[in-house]
XYZ file of C-alpha atoms in Angstrom:
665
model
C 0.259 0.214 0.028
C 2.800 2.825 0.834
C 4.498 2.137 -2.259
C 1.314 2.374 -4.357
C 0.604 5.508 -2.645
C 4.088 7.098 -3.361
C 3.681 5.703 -7.138
C 0.361 7.588 -6.920
C 1.811 10.478 -5.355
C 4.450 10.819 -7.977
C 2.164 10.179 -11.061
C 0.060 13.473 -9.336
C 3.395 15.719 -9.127
C 4.259 14.932 -12.574
C 0.931 15.851 -14.108
C -0.175 18.532 -11.804
C 2.912 19.516 -10.157
C 4.240 19.896 -6.628
C 1.965 21.375 -3.833
C 2.199 25.028 -2.867
C 2.751 26.628 0.282
C -0.214 28.656 1.551
C 2.160 30.325 4.022
C 4.391 31.531 1.342
C 4.082 35.323 1.279
C 4.540 35.614 -2.194
C 2.225 32.727 -3.464
C -0.453 35.326 -4.151
C 1.753 37.418 -5.971
C 2.890 34.148 -8.254
C -0.572 33.173 -8.545
C -2.191 36.540 -9.433
C -2.337 37.744 -13.343
C -1.439 41.273 -14.169
C -4.088 43.095 -16.999
C -2.287 41.427 -19.748
C -2.780 37.984 -18.941
C -6.065 38.598 -17.302
C -6.856 40.066 -20.974
C -5.672 36.459 -22.102
C -7.123 34.342 -19.649
C -10.348 35.981 -18.837
C -10.945 38.387 -22.091
C -10.391 35.971 -24.615
C -14.329 34.386 -23.850
C -15.216 37.693 -25.566
C -12.958 38.287 -28.040
C -13.193 34.285 -29.021
C -16.511 34.935 -29.872
C -15.505 36.794 -32.989
C -15.381 33.004 -34.643
C -18.979 32.223 -34.281
C -20.685 35.820 -32.913
C -20.509 37.959 -35.944
C -20.953 34.819 -38.219
C -24.441 33.959 -36.380
C -25.547 37.440 -37.087
C -24.312 37.709 -40.511
C -26.192 34.394 -41.449
C -29.486 35.500 -40.014
C -29.514 38.392 -42.074
C -31.121 36.070 -44.962
C -30.069 37.505 -48.074
C -29.796 40.896 -46.759
C -26.099 40.979 -45.951
C -25.564 44.905 -46.066
C -27.765 45.222 -43.132
C -24.983 43.720 -41.277
C -23.408 47.210 -40.743
C -26.151 48.152 -38.201
C -25.955 44.825 -36.423
C -22.512 45.686 -36.041
C -22.716 49.180 -34.809
C -25.415 48.291 -32.244
C -23.077 45.466 -30.985
C -20.000 47.698 -30.660
C -22.035 50.218 -28.674
C -23.491 47.186 -26.361
C -20.047 45.994 -25.710
C -19.064 49.466 -24.651
C -22.130 50.212 -22.244
C -22.011 46.747 -20.623
C -18.359 47.008 -20.446
C -18.414 50.242 -18.666
C -21.117 49.314 -16.180
C -19.475 46.320 -15.120
C -16.136 48.644 -14.592
C -18.392 50.200 -12.021
C -19.374 46.820 -10.411
C -15.442 46.349 -10.371
C -15.260 49.661 -8.218
C -18.439 48.837 -6.083
C -16.928 45.508 -5.416
C -13.198 45.287 -5.346
C -12.734 41.895 -3.840
C -14.831 40.501 -6.816
C -18.281 41.095 -8.203
C -19.986 38.485 -10.253
C -23.118 38.400 -11.275
C -23.936 35.758 -7.998
C -22.561 38.295 -5.559
C -23.922 41.609 -7.120
C -27.538 40.409 -7.490
C -27.370 38.100 -3.795
C -25.984 41.782 -2.219
C -28.049 44.240 -4.342
C -31.316 42.267 -4.631
C -31.617 39.387 -2.493
C -29.941 36.056 -1.897
C -32.557 33.981 -3.813
C -32.253 36.287 -7.109
C -28.350 35.941 -6.335
C -29.243 32.184 -6.451
C -30.806 32.028 -9.780
C -28.326 34.501 -11.345
C -25.516 32.229 -9.973
C -27.145 29.080 -11.601
C -27.871 30.777 -14.588
C -24.197 31.640 -14.893
C -22.829 28.380 -13.936
C -24.644 26.568 -16.779
C -23.672 29.528 -19.317
C -19.967 28.638 -18.077
C -20.823 25.105 -18.947
C -22.093 26.262 -22.324
C -18.928 28.512 -22.601
C -16.326 25.731 -22.501
C -18.058 23.290 -24.569
C -18.944 26.055 -27.266
C -15.402 27.129 -27.058
C -13.785 23.969 -27.583
C -16.168 22.744 -30.244
C -15.514 25.944 -32.145
C -12.133 25.641 -31.723
C -12.150 22.292 -33.485
C -14.199 23.462 -36.077
C -11.913 26.138 -36.833
C -8.910 23.373 -36.837
C -10.708 20.748 -39.146
C -11.693 24.135 -41.563
C -8.123 23.616 -43.111
C -7.698 19.438 -42.658
C -8.827 17.087 -45.224
C -12.403 16.276 -45.485
C -12.098 12.770 -44.627
C -10.412 14.195 -41.125
C -13.928 15.569 -40.546
C -15.795 12.672 -38.740
C -12.900 12.770 -35.795
C -13.702 16.430 -34.661
C -15.973 15.246 -31.792
C -13.199 12.700 -30.720
C -10.453 15.462 -30.744
C -12.668 18.026 -28.897
C -13.231 15.900 -26.286
C -9.459 14.735 -25.847
C -8.915 18.816 -26.192
C -11.608 19.088 -23.234
C -9.703 16.712 -21.229
C -6.406 18.328 -21.597
C -7.671 21.757 -20.435
C -9.054 20.384 -17.334
C -6.183 18.414 -16.453
C -3.971 22.026 -17.108
C -6.297 23.987 -14.772
C -6.115 21.414 -12.034
C -2.245 22.604 -12.558
C -2.924 26.215 -11.418
C -4.124 29.491 -12.496
C -1.326 31.092 -14.209
C -0.159 27.954 -15.737
C -3.242 27.856 -17.557
C -3.221 30.992 -19.050
C 0.356 31.563 -19.909
C 0.722 28.623 -21.998
C -1.622 30.215 -24.288
C -0.381 33.489 -24.516
C 1.804 33.292 -27.547
C -0.876 31.723 -29.703
C -3.678 34.565 -28.244
C -1.078 37.121 -29.878
C -0.977 35.318 -33.259
C -4.578 35.524 -33.103
C -4.844 39.109 -32.208
C -2.079 39.929 -34.780
C -3.478 37.711 -37.703
C -7.048 38.658 -37.381
C -6.415 42.318 -37.012
C -4.347 42.379 -39.958
C -6.868 40.460 -42.302
C -9.300 43.445 -40.955
C -7.080 46.017 -41.901
C -5.628 44.497 -45.175
C -9.507 44.275 -45.949
C -10.438 47.725 -45.307
C -7.201 49.320 -46.835
C -7.848 47.360 -49.897
C -11.151 48.181 -50.427
C -11.221 51.741 -49.344
C -12.419 53.228 -52.533
C -15.192 50.343 -52.493
C -17.047 52.219 -49.546
C -18.998 54.466 -51.116
C -20.495 51.152 -53.604
C -21.257 49.364 -49.810
C -23.041 52.459 -48.895
C -24.838 52.607 -52.188
C -25.811 48.818 -51.797
C -26.786 49.436 -48.148
C -29.219 52.083 -49.054
C -30.880 49.712 -52.156
C -31.068 46.869 -49.481
C -32.874 49.037 -47.033
C -35.221 50.227 -50.163
C -35.436 46.702 -51.581
C -36.404 45.252 -48.109
C -39.014 47.928 -47.379
C -40.882 47.338 -50.912
C -40.958 43.333 -49.832
C -41.064 42.995 -46.014
C -41.782 46.933 -44.970
C -39.567 48.911 -42.278
C -40.674 46.999 -39.314
C -39.847 43.643 -41.507
C -36.480 45.513 -41.918
C -35.945 46.156 -38.098
C -36.893 42.464 -37.136
C -34.394 41.089 -39.392
C -31.955 43.519 -38.091
C -33.311 43.047 -34.417
C -33.043 39.258 -34.797
C -29.480 39.007 -36.126
C -28.572 41.222 -33.535
C -29.878 38.758 -30.963
C -28.437 35.560 -32.598
C -25.269 37.097 -32.485
C -25.509 37.968 -28.935
C -22.867 35.170 -28.133
C -20.457 37.965 -28.712
C -21.330 39.697 -25.558
C -21.147 36.782 -23.322
C -17.548 37.184 -22.068
C -18.100 40.868 -20.510
C -18.546 39.607 -17.101
C -15.891 37.168 -16.820
C -13.440 40.104 -15.625
C -15.334 41.154 -12.590
C -16.166 37.488 -11.747
C -12.436 36.887 -11.699
C -11.533 39.945 -9.874
C -9.802 37.954 -7.069
C -6.986 36.345 -9.147
C -6.120 39.593 -10.427
C -2.666 41.444 -9.319
C -2.898 44.017 -6.584
C -4.149 46.809 -7.020
C -7.259 44.710 -8.457
C -9.393 47.311 -9.004
C -7.128 49.134 -11.307
C -6.084 45.693 -13.174
C -9.605 44.794 -13.598
C -10.613 48.156 -15.253
C -7.648 47.900 -17.440
C -8.532 44.386 -18.176
C -11.758 45.439 -19.390
C -10.871 48.163 -21.514
C -8.304 46.289 -23.106
C -11.282 43.497 -23.804
C -14.042 46.024 -24.917
C -11.741 47.748 -27.533
C -10.404 44.741 -29.100
C -13.846 42.647 -29.073
C -15.513 45.882 -30.740
C -12.892 46.334 -33.102
C -13.161 42.624 -34.094
C -16.846 42.402 -34.572
C -17.321 45.504 -36.396
C -14.164 44.701 -38.571
C -14.959 41.158 -39.770
C -18.814 41.917 -40.484
C -17.490 45.071 -42.748
C -14.838 42.646 -44.219
C -17.548 40.096 -44.705
C -19.278 42.618 -47.083
C -16.199 43.612 -48.835
C -15.332 40.252 -50.234
C -18.915 39.066 -50.570
C -18.249 36.133 -48.120
C -20.694 33.105 -48.360
C -21.383 30.105 -46.354
C -19.246 27.003 -47.733
C -19.514 23.548 -46.604
C -17.268 22.277 -43.879
C -15.905 26.036 -43.442
C -16.501 28.765 -41.160
C -17.239 32.372 -42.484
C -13.533 33.291 -41.212
C -12.235 30.497 -43.136
C -13.976 31.491 -46.269
C -12.925 35.388 -45.638
C -8.951 34.543 -44.952
C -9.168 32.150 -48.153
C -10.615 35.285 -49.868
C -8.175 37.896 -48.653
C -4.948 35.345 -49.509
C -6.120 34.291 -52.876
C -3.715 36.857 -54.704
C -0.773 36.033 -52.380
C 0.619 32.624 -53.896
C -0.298 29.267 -52.605
C 2.569 29.314 -50.043
C 2.195 32.691 -48.550
C -1.613 32.313 -48.751
C -1.639 28.816 -47.256
C 0.590 29.925 -44.519
C -1.471 32.709 -43.488
C -4.634 30.492 -43.582
C -2.738 27.664 -41.561
C -1.784 30.426 -38.932
C -4.758 32.422 -38.499
C -7.142 29.170 -38.430
C -5.053 27.441 -35.816
C -4.881 30.448 -33.747
C -8.480 30.857 -33.949
C -8.989 27.464 -32.895
C -6.415 27.903 -30.105
C -7.653 31.311 -29.083
C -11.297 29.307 -28.751
C -9.703 26.800 -26.374
C -8.435 29.679 -24.341
C -11.914 31.091 -24.089
C -12.921 28.111 -22.302
C -10.270 29.336 -19.519
C -13.032 31.936 -18.155
C -15.485 28.877 -17.982
C -12.464 27.119 -15.744
C -11.483 30.111 -13.742
C -14.658 31.988 -13.019
C -17.002 28.930 -12.836
C -15.704 26.998 -9.921
C -15.092 30.695 -8.150
C -18.917 30.747 -8.641
C -19.384 27.311 -7.123
C -17.203 28.020 -4.396
C -19.129 31.645 -3.448
C -22.517 29.812 -3.498
C -21.272 27.187 -1.315
C -19.715 29.262 1.321
C -23.518 30.324 1.535
C -24.845 26.615 1.377
C -26.219 27.083 -1.685
C -23.790 23.997 -2.943
C -21.944 21.177 -0.799
C -19.315 22.553 1.320
C -16.676 20.283 -0.771
C -17.111 23.128 -3.725
C -15.226 25.900 -1.270
C -12.056 23.323 -0.733
C -8.743 23.801 -2.410
C -6.209 21.247 -3.404
C -2.865 21.678 -2.631
C -2.232 23.376 -5.987
C -4.410 26.184 -4.386
C -7.095 25.943 -6.998
C -10.800 24.858 -6.532
C -10.500 21.385 -8.063
C -13.752 19.860 -7.275
C -15.330 23.060 -9.095
C -12.665 22.456 -11.824
C -13.820 18.385 -12.161
C -17.136 19.609 -12.321
C -16.833 22.376 -14.721
C -14.826 19.946 -17.012
C -17.383 16.708 -16.568
C -20.360 18.770 -17.376
C -19.060 20.348 -20.507
C -17.849 16.764 -21.646
C -21.338 15.498 -21.038
C -22.865 18.619 -23.137
C -20.160 18.074 -26.325
C -21.277 14.223 -26.152
C -24.893 15.290 -25.754
C -24.624 18.008 -28.655
C -22.516 16.030 -31.116
C -19.921 19.080 -30.692
C -22.434 21.025 -33.037
C -21.924 24.827 -32.883
C -25.025 25.602 -34.507
C -26.623 23.850 -31.416
C -24.628 24.788 -28.750
C -25.145 28.626 -29.693
C -28.819 27.886 -29.765
C -28.299 26.822 -26.283
C -25.862 29.720 -25.157
C -26.245 33.068 -24.244
C -29.782 33.152 -22.781
C -28.495 32.310 -19.052
C -25.633 35.236 -19.454
C -28.549 37.467 -20.060
C -30.126 36.608 -16.838
C -27.346 37.315 -14.816
C -26.491 40.788 -16.877
C -30.074 41.992 -16.117
C -30.042 40.891 -12.723
C -26.455 42.696 -12.010
C -27.856 45.720 -13.949
C -30.963 45.867 -12.336
C -28.985 45.814 -8.730
C -26.541 48.531 -10.053
C -29.504 50.510 -10.737
C -31.076 49.959 -7.371
C -28.155 50.481 -5.506
C -27.411 53.980 -7.057
C -30.751 55.210 -6.731
C -30.745 54.189 -2.858
C -27.242 56.138 -2.575
C -28.179 58.878 -4.493
C -27.679 61.507 -1.721
C -24.232 60.022 -1.088
C -22.747 59.935 -4.703
C -22.031 62.862 -6.420
C -22.033 61.695 -9.797
C -25.064 59.468 -9.284
C -27.102 60.395 -12.665
C -24.214 59.581 -14.809
C -23.628 56.066 -13.281
C -27.339 54.888 -12.979
C -27.657 56.153 -16.573
C -25.017 53.925 -17.364
C -26.488 50.921 -15.412
C -29.744 52.147 -16.457
C -28.711 52.030 -20.550
C -27.217 48.523 -19.833
C -30.360 46.804 -18.370
C -32.759 48.063 -21.191
C -30.164 46.634 -23.294
C -29.511 43.306 -21.766
C -33.475 42.852 -21.136
C -34.325 43.712 -24.478
C -31.537 40.973 -25.773
C -32.712 38.492 -23.023
C -36.322 38.677 -24.223
C -35.646 38.393 -28.029
C -32.892 35.788 -27.485
C -35.474 33.749 -25.043
C -38.395 34.003 -27.705
C -36.012 33.541 -30.902
C -34.172 30.425 -29.780
C -37.065 28.950 -27.188
C -38.481 26.389 -29.751
C -35.210 25.931 -31.688
C -33.659 24.240 -28.593
C -33.706 27.250 -25.871
C -35.990 25.713 -23.756
C -33.605 23.094 -23.041
C -31.316 25.554 -21.469
C -34.227 26.973 -19.274
C -35.151 23.928 -17.956
C -31.608 22.588 -17.120
C -31.513 25.776 -15.221
C -34.383 25.456 -13.713
C -33.698 21.976 -12.120
C -30.237 23.343 -11.021
C -31.855 26.082 -9.527
C -34.516 23.329 -7.918
C -31.505 21.268 -6.790
C -29.532 23.847 -5.119
C -32.704 24.959 -3.072
C -33.016 21.320 -1.906
C -29.305 21.479 -1.024
C -30.017 25.170 1.162
C -33.064 23.513 3.265
C -30.752 20.446 4.148
C -28.268 22.787 5.444
C -30.565 24.973 6.947
C -32.544 22.292 8.587
C -28.857 20.846 9.919
C -27.947 24.274 11.296
C -30.924 24.381 13.240
C -30.306 21.063 14.577
C -26.713 22.212 15.404
C -27.726 25.029 17.200
C -29.730 22.953 19.690
C -26.158 20.993 20.143
C -24.494 24.212 20.441
C -26.362 25.009 23.777
C -23.885 22.758 25.063
C -21.120 25.307 24.709
C -23.159 28.129 27.050
C -23.319 25.054 29.314
C -19.851 24.279 29.482
C -18.543 28.024 29.966
C -20.864 28.246 32.845
C -20.534 25.129 34.642
C -18.612 23.907 37.810
C -17.749 20.378 39.443
C -20.898 20.722 41.678
C -23.466 21.080 38.971
C -21.819 18.884 36.295
C -21.656 15.214 37.574
C -19.440 14.203 34.097
C -16.694 16.080 35.138
C -17.233 15.983 39.137
C -14.026 14.130 39.593
C -11.050 16.071 39.699
C -7.558 15.194 39.207
C -4.287 17.654 40.031
C -3.434 19.654 37.200
C 0.001 19.613 36.511
C 1.974 22.281 33.740
C 2.700 19.277 31.149
C 0.905 15.789 30.155
C 2.690 12.798 31.230
C 3.902 11.158 28.317
C 3.773 7.510 29.329
C -0.113 7.956 30.473
C -2.937 7.407 28.171
C -3.850 10.193 26.147
C -7.176 11.155 24.320
C -6.557 13.088 21.354
C -9.719 15.087 20.148
C -10.048 16.215 16.413
C -12.271 18.972 16.928
C -13.754 21.874 14.559
C -14.035 24.819 16.839
C -15.280 25.092 20.419
C -18.689 23.920 19.644
C -21.469 21.303 20.645
C -19.859 18.714 18.710
C -16.510 18.920 20.088
C -18.108 19.035 23.569
C -20.540 16.276 23.184
C -17.701 14.092 21.776
C -15.510 14.721 25.333
C -18.078 14.229 27.376
C -19.075 10.869 25.948
C -15.304 9.894 26.092
C -15.635 11.141 29.814
C -18.550 9.289 30.650
C -17.730 6.001 28.762
C -13.827 5.429 29.921
C -13.586 7.318 33.286
C -10.330 7.698 34.819
C -8.718 5.804 32.280
C -7.200 8.845 30.410
C -4.752 11.189 32.263
C -3.993 13.481 29.281
C -6.161 15.727 26.853
C -5.178 16.807 23.727
C -6.820 18.776 21.362
C -6.042 19.112 17.621
C -7.945 21.583 15.241
C -6.989 21.943 11.828
C -8.029 25.465 10.372
C -9.115 24.844 6.554
C -7.711 27.394 4.181
C -10.734 27.309 1.468
C -12.155 29.558 -1.074
C -13.380 31.915 1.137
C -9.873 32.038 3.181
C -7.320 32.274 0.489
C -7.953 35.608 -0.632
C -4.893 37.246 1.050
C -1.998 37.214 3.781
C -4.943 38.539 6.049
C -7.495 36.280 5.969
C -5.246 33.289 6.758
C -3.726 35.240 9.504
C -6.977 35.717 11.123
C -8.101 32.088 10.635
C -4.691 31.069 12.289
C -5.727 33.153 15.111
C -9.408 31.778 15.177
C -8.174 28.179 15.575
C -5.667 28.851 18.214
C -8.199 30.523 20.371
C -10.757 27.815 19.829
C -8.620 24.963 20.511
C -7.227 27.125 23.619
C -10.603 27.499 25.141
C -10.996 23.532 25.238
C -7.555 23.821 27.103
C -8.905 26.410 29.685
C -12.151 24.142 29.998
C -10.428 21.487 31.189
C -7.726 22.843 33.538
C -10.456 24.640 34.715
C -11.937 21.197 35.780
C -8.541 19.474 37.029
C -7.595 17.604 33.899
C -4.059 18.054 31.718
C -4.867 19.178 28.572
C -2.968 20.723 25.675
C -3.781 22.223 22.051
C -2.431 21.743 18.806
C -3.461 23.653 16.021
C -2.443 23.765 12.186
C -3.665 24.930 8.978
C -3.991 23.513 5.216
C -6.276 22.566 2.439
C -6.814 19.037 3.566
C -7.575 18.079 7.091
C -6.750 14.294 6.567
C -3.201 15.122 5.220
C -2.670 17.769 7.970
C -3.630 15.255 10.513
C -1.991 12.492 9.077
C 1.424 15.169 9.219
C 0.681 16.055 12.681
C 0.050 12.421 14.325
C 3.814 10.776 13.644
C 4.993 13.722 16.581
C 1.956 13.282 18.667
C 2.306 9.258 18.628
C 6.136 9.630 19.284
C 5.596 11.867 22.526
C 2.402 10.135 23.643
C 2.669 6.398 22.507
C -0.602 5.091 24.460
C -2.954 7.707 22.643
C -6.246 7.254 21.148
C -7.801 9.254 18.363
C -11.408 10.401 18.996
C -13.791 12.294 16.744
C -17.528 12.786 16.773
C -19.353 12.280 13.827
C -23.050 13.566 13.169
C -26.083 11.205 12.763
C -28.886 12.917 10.813
C -32.378 11.658 11.621
C -32.912 10.346 8.057
C -29.874 9.247 6.517
C -29.764 9.168 2.902
C -27.308 9.599 -0.183
C -28.280 12.746 -0.287
C -27.241 13.793 3.261
C -23.970 11.870 2.996
C -23.111 13.536 -0.669
C -23.513 16.904 1.497
C -21.326 16.088 4.479
C -17.196 15.443 4.032
C -17.457 12.986 6.695
C -13.626 13.756 7.568
C -13.582 11.451 10.793
C -14.079 8.492 9.041
C -11.226 9.312 6.341
C -8.880 9.814 8.842
C -9.705 6.394 10.543
C -9.331 4.931 7.163
C -5.954 6.770 7.023
C -4.558 5.371 9.866
C -5.986 1.941 9.952
C -2.889 0.122 8.419
C -0.630 2.331 10.691
C -2.459 0.749 14.030
C -3.081 3.855 15.296
C -6.659 3.806 17.002
C -9.321 6.110 16.200
C -12.719 5.682 17.814
C -15.527 7.204 16.011
C -18.744 8.445 18.554
C -21.946 8.986 16.738
C -23.825 12.290 17.929
C -27.383 11.898 17.069
C -29.222 14.871 16.342
């Protein structure tokens, strides 16, 4: 068994990297992202949407391509409005203000929960559509005989990205940076080339646009043209889906986070707006039309490079499409970076199992990454990797989050108008953002509902039902624990005269006797569970144990791992809680000591502490309490960690006795 464990640990270190030290003062600096890398990791979601957003909008115009100019301008305006509003959210929530936190704090927790669920589904679809679109772009220039293997390639790429993200935030971003830059250079060059070489064609484009409007008015009327433009604008709504990623990912940005976040937001907004408008204009200038097995961008690059010669043209197309495929994979990063963060925030509020707040030894939310990767994998298989179907499922949910966030901001500026000097400007920005996002939400839902959008809403509704059930269980368990915690007040006030359990005193020495029987208690705070376990041992074993040792591991989870100050506060709290046990026992004449530690894994930390404990106290026995719920089920077991059982399994082969005492609620 030890050899197998060593082999497994070696494989894990090879694939995921060595463990990080949360006590390292530079760890936050090493793991954080400057604005440029944040633009790569978070902004790529928006920028990559140029691979499918403008295409979907352009194809939705149904034979009226010149109306794409109006769609492009409307898209650019929307990008800047939503970005400006989210810059305000960054200022208001400097420690991170994603759609879940904004709606929870500015509206109410229930709407925040709905926003969080919608955002989680959207991030799963972000990963799926990004990888599927990347595979499409890559297979656009490969031999047609290879196309049937596109889904398998996408699934392998998805597994690889999941493993890469489990290594760490910075590692998963830096590796893509060169290809991200190649994408920016090739696409901006293609847009600039298309515009410069067709400068004298612009009068003809304007004339053709006027003729399209006139012909459209004669055929379908002004309202018909307006509907066509609005439908195309709505179908291209996937273009806006990455804008919220920066405010969600604020905790991973380099200090000062607000300035870094706003700078990242500016990079993303400008690059996205230029790309969307530029591509739509280039489609018009080159009269791009759909071709079997090729994206519109692939067709455009072919048209642009036709006159360059086969060698140069082929190289450019290959470089542009490979970088496009790669940046689409980078875009999946926002789902892997922000999805687990939303999960952990909701888990801290007990909407999800608390295991999603836990960090791995690489200091990443490993469970969240695995859940996002697995969900995206299932979605990919379910849709067959079809970008067209994924686009239908996509973008509805993000606008639910957009609307709730903008509504929360409007409400905030109105309530605090007396304290904010420029509240009118700020409420105007948020109000316009609310209007635009509400319009897109309604139109996208109506347009996509019967095409398959109802599936997204159904899945989101199912997730909402699940998290409400989880929250009810935790609330019920919390009420039970409060009754158990009544022991704390009684323990603080008890004396040997009123407490028969502790009536027999011993003379307390300064130190514990190493040769005496020692009861080692694994506790999690000075609470009813720990005290109930303690009293049970004294009641069951009487005078057997002469020493009492209390061990508590403070868990560094996603809620704590925000900065050195939070870790220091946790360390002080854990030490204070264990010292309360020591003071309580000494007050009743018992010999007691405490050991406290911090870590991301309780079992590993206890395993690291016990050799020294057993060396000092060879007659030690470990005790731990385990809550027993009135109706035990798979669901209740899934929602609770049952750490003491993992400790018992860990020490079983080492011959260290671990006694688990059931505590019924």
